[in-house]
Coordinates of C-alpha atoms and ligand atoms in Angstrom, one line a residue:
X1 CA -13.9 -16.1 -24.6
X2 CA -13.0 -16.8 -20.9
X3 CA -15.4 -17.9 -18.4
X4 CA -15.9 -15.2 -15.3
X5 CA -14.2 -18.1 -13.1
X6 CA -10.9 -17.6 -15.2
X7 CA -10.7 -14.2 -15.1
X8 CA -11.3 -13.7 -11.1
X9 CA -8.7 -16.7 -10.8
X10 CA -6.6 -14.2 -13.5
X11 CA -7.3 -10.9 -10.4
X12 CA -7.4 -13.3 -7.8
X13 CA -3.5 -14.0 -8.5
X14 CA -2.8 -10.3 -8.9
X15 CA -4.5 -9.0 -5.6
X16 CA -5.2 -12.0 -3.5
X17 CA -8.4 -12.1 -1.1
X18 CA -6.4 -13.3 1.6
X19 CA -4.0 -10.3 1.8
X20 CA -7.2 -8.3 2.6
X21 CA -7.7 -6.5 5.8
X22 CA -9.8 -8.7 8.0
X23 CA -12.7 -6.4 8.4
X24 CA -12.5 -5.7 4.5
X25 CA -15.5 -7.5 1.9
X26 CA -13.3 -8.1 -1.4
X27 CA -14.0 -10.9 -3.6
X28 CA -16.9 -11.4 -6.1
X29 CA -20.2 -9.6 -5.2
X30 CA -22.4 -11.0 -8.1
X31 CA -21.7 -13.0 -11.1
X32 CA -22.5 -16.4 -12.6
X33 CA -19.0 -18.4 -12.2
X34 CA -19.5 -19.9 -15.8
X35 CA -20.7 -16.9 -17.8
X36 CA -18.5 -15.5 -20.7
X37 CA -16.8 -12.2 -20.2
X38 CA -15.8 -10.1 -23.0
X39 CA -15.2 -6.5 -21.7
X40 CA -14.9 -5.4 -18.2
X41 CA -14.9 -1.6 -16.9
X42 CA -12.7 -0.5 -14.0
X43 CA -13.9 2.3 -11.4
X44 CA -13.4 2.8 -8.0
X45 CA -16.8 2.8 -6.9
X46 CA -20.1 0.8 -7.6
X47 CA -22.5 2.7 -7.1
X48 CA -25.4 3.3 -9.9
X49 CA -23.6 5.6 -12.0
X50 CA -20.8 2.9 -12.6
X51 CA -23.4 0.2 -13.1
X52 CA -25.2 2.3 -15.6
X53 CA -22.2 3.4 -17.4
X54 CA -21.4 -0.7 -17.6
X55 CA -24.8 -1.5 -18.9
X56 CA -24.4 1.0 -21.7
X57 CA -20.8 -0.4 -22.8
X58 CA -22.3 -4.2 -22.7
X59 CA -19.8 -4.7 -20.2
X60 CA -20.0 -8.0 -18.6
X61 CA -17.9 -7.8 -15.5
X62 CA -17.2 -4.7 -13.4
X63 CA -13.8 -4.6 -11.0
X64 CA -14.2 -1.7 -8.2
X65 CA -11.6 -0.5 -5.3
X66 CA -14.5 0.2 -3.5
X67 CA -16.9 -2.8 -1.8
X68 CA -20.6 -2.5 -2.1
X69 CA -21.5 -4.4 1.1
X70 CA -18.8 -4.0 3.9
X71 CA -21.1 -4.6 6.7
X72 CA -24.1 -7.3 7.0
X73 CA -27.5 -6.1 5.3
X74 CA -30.8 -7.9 5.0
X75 CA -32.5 -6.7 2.3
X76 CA -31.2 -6.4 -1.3
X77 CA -34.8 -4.1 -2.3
X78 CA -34.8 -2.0 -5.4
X79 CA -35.9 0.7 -3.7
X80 CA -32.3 0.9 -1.5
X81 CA -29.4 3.0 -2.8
X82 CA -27.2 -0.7 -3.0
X83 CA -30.2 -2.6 -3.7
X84 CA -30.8 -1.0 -7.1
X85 CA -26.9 -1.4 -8.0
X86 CA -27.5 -5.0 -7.1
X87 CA -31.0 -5.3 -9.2
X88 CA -29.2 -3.8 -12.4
X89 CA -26.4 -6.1 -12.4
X90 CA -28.1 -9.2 -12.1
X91 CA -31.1 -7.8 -14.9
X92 CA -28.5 -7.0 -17.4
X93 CA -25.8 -10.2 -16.5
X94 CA -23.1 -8.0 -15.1
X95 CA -20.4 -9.3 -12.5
X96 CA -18.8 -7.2 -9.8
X97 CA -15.9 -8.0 -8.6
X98 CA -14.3 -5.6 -5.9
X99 CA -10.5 -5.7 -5.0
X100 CA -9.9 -3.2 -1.8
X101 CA -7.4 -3.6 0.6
X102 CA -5.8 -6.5 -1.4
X103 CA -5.0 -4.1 -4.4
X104 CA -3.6 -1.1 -1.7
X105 CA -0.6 -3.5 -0.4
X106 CA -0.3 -5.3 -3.2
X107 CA 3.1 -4.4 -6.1
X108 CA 2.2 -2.8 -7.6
X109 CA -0.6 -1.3 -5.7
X110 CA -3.0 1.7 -5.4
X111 CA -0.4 3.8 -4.2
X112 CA 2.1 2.7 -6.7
X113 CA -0.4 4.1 -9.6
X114 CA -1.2 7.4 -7.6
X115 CA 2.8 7.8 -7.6
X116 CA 2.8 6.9 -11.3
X117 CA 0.4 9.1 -12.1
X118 CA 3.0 12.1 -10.4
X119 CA 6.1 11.0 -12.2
X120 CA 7.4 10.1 -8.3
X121 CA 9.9 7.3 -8.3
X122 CA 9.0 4.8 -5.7
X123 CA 11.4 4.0 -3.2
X124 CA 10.0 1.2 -1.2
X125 CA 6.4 0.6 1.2
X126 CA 5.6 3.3 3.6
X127 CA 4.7 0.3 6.1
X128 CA 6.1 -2.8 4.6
X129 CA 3.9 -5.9 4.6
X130 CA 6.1 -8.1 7.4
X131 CA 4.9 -11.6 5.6
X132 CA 7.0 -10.0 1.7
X133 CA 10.1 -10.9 1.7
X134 CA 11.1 -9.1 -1.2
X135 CA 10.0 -5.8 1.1
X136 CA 7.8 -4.4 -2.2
X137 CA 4.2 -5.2 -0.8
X138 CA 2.1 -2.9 1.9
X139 CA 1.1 -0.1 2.8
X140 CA 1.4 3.2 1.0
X141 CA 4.9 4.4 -0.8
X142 CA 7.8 6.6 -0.3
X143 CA 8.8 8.2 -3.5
X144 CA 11.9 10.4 -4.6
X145 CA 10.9 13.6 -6.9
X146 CA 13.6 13.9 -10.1
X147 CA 14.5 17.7 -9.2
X148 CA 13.5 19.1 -5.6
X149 CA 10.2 21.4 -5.9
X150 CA 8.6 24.0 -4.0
X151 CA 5.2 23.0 -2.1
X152 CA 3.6 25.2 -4.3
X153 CA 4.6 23.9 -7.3
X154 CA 4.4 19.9 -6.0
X155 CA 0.7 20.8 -5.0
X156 CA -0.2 22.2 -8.4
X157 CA 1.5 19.1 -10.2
X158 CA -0.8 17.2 -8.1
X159 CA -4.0 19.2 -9.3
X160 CA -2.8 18.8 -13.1
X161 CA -1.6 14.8 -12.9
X162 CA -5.0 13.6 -10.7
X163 CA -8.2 13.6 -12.1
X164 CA -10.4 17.3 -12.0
X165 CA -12.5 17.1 -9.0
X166 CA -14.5 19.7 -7.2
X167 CA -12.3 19.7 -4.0
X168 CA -8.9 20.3 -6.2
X169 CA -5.8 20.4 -4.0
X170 CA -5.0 21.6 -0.2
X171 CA -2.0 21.8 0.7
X172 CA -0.8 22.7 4.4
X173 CA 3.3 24.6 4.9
X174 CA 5.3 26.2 3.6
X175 CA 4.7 27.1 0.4
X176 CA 8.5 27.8 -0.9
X177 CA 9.8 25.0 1.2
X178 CA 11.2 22.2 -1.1
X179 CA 10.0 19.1 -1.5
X180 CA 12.6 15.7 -2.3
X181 CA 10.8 12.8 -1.1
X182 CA 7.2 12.0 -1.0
X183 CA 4.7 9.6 1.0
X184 CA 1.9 8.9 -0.7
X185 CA -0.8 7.0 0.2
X186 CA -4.4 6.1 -2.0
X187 CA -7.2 6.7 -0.2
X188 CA -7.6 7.9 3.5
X189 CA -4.3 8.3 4.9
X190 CA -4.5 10.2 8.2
X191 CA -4.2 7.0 10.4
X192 CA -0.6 6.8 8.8
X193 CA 0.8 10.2 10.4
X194 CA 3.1 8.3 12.7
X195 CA 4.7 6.2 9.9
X196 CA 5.1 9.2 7.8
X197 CA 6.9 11.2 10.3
X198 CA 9.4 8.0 11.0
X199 CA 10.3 7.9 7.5
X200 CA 11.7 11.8 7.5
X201 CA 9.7 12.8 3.8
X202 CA 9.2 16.1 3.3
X203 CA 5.9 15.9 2.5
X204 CA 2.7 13.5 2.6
X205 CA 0.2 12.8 -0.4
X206 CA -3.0 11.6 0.5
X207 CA -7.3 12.0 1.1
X208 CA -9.6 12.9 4.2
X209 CA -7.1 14.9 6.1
X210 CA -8.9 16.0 9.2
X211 CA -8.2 19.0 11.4
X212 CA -6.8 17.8 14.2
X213 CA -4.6 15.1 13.0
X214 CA -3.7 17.7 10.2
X215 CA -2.5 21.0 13.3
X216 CA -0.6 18.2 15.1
X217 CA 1.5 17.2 12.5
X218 CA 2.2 20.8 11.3
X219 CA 2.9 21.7 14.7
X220 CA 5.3 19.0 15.4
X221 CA 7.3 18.6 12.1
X222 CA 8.2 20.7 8.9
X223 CA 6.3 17.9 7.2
X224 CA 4.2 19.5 4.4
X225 CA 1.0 18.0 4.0
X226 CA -1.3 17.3 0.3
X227 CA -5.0 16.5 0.4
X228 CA -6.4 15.5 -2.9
X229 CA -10.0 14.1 -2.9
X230 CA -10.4 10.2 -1.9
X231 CA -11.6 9.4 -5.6
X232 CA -9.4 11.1 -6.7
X233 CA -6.4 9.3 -5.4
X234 CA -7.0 6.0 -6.3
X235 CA -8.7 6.5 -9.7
X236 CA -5.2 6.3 -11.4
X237 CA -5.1 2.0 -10.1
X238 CA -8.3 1.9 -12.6
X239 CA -5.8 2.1 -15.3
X240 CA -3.1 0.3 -13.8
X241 CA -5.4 -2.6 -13.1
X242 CA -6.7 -2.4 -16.8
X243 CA -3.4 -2.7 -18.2
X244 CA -2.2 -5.3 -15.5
X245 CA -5.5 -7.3 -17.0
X246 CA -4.8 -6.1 -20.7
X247 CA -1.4 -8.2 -20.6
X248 CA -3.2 -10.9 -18.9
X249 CA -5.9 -11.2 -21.7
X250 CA -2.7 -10.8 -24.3
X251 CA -0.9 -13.9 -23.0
X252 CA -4.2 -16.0 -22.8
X253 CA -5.2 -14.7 -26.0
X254 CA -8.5 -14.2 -24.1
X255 CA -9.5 -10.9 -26.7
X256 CA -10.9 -9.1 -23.6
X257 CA -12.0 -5.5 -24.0
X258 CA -11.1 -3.1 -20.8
X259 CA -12.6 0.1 -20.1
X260 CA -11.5 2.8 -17.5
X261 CA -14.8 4.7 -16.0
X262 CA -14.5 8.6 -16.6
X263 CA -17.2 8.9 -14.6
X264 CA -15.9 11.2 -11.2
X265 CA -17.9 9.7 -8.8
X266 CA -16.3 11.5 -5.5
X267 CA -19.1 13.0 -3.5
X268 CA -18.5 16.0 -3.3
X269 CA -19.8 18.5 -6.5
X270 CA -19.2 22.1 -5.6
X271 CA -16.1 24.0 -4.3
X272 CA -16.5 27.4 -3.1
X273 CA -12.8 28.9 -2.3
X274 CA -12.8 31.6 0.0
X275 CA -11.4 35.6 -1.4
X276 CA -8.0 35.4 0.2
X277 CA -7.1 31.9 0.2
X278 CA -3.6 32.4 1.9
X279 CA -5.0 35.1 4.9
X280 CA -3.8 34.1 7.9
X281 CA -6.3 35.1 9.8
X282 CA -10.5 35.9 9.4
Ligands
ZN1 ZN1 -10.8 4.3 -0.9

């Protein structure tokens, strides 16, 4: 059975800490360096749910997307949302180990498993990583669909290919215009409007689209525009990382056990869509 230290080295090499953002908290959040792992869940978030979900599967290590401290704190108290995740780790000998903005540049990435989990054939980074050579690291992807599609029906291959989640799918244009090439990007992509409309797509696959951003773009470009929920985007690099670690485990002969978390953990619960979704005006 590998120690925890050998199996962050084994993540560490896959999604290095230093490729991080700077303002990013990646590494190892808890965890005794010389404890033995055995089976480790993936999720995107820690948050209690995810910890208690671990704690019934006698997991021993926990990867997330998401960090559980990104800023300073003071106080690790049981009584604090993070506090108790923190508490219930260390009770029941469970590591955390977060890889964030390491695992969005790195190939393959978050985005490449979100185009994965569409079928899209990746083309190439949406903003290359200028320190790869090779050109295959950074951020976000372009992707090529197989056979040109209507918004419509990209949109609804996105809402049967993602995980369920309350919010489902918006889409903004056209809804007969075709769709060839895709830019997809894990998580919230609105900051990356400018680099989508350089590289000509016809449409952009993302989270947290907000209004404004969202009216410019449509009123600038053709550019259709798909807004899944946040979790929902970057679930499908759970998997990815678990298989990336499974053939790790296989060549070590380490025996590990991974586990993908189910659990939807996106905030948002409840969708209420409106009678005549398509009106164009109220
Ligand atoms: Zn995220």
């Amino acid at each position: 059975m590998p120690r925890l230290s050998e199996v962050i080295a084994a993540l560490d090499a896959l999604w290095p800490p230093s490729r991080a953002e700077q303002w990013d908290a990646v590494g190892t959040v808890c965890g005794d360096p010389d404890a033995e792992v055995s089976r480790v869940l993936f999720a995107v978030d820690p948050v209690q749910e995810i910890v208690d979900e671990a704690v019934k599967l006698e997991a021993d290590l926990i990867v997330t997307h998401h960090p559980l401290y990104l800023r300073g704190t003071t106080t690790v108290e049981a009584g604090t949302f993070k506090g108790r995740v923190v508490h219930t780790l260390i009770k029941n000998d469970i590591a955390l180990h977060v890889a964030h903005t390491n695992a969005d540049t790195a190939d393959p990435g978050v985005s490449d498993a979100l185009a994965g989990a569409l079928d899209l054939r990746v083309t190439g980074p949406l903003v290359p990583d200028p320190s790869d050579p090779a050109g295959r690291r950074g951020l976000g992807r372009i992707c090529e669909l197989d056979h040109p599609e209507t918004l419509r029906e990209f949109a609804a291959r996105a809402a049967a290919r993602l995980p369920r989640t309350a919010q489902g799918i918006r889409a903004a244009g056209d809804p007969d215009a075709l769709i060839r090439t895709v830019a997809v990007s894990g998580g919230s992509g609105d900051s990356l409007f400018a680099e989508v409309r350089a590289a000509g797509v016809d449409a952009f696959l993302t989270s947290d689209l907000r209004h404004h951003p969202v009216s410019e773009a449509r009123g600038t470009s053709p550019l259709a525009l798909v807004d899944a929920a946040h979790w929902a985007t970057e679930w499908p690099w759970c998997e990815q990382a678990a298989a990336q670690l499974d053939a790790i485990s296989e060549r070590h002969g380490w025996g590990l056990r991974t586990h993908v978390s189910r659990t939807v953990t996106d905030p948002w619960t409840a969708h209420a869509p409106s009678d005549v979704p398509s009106s164009p005006s109220i």
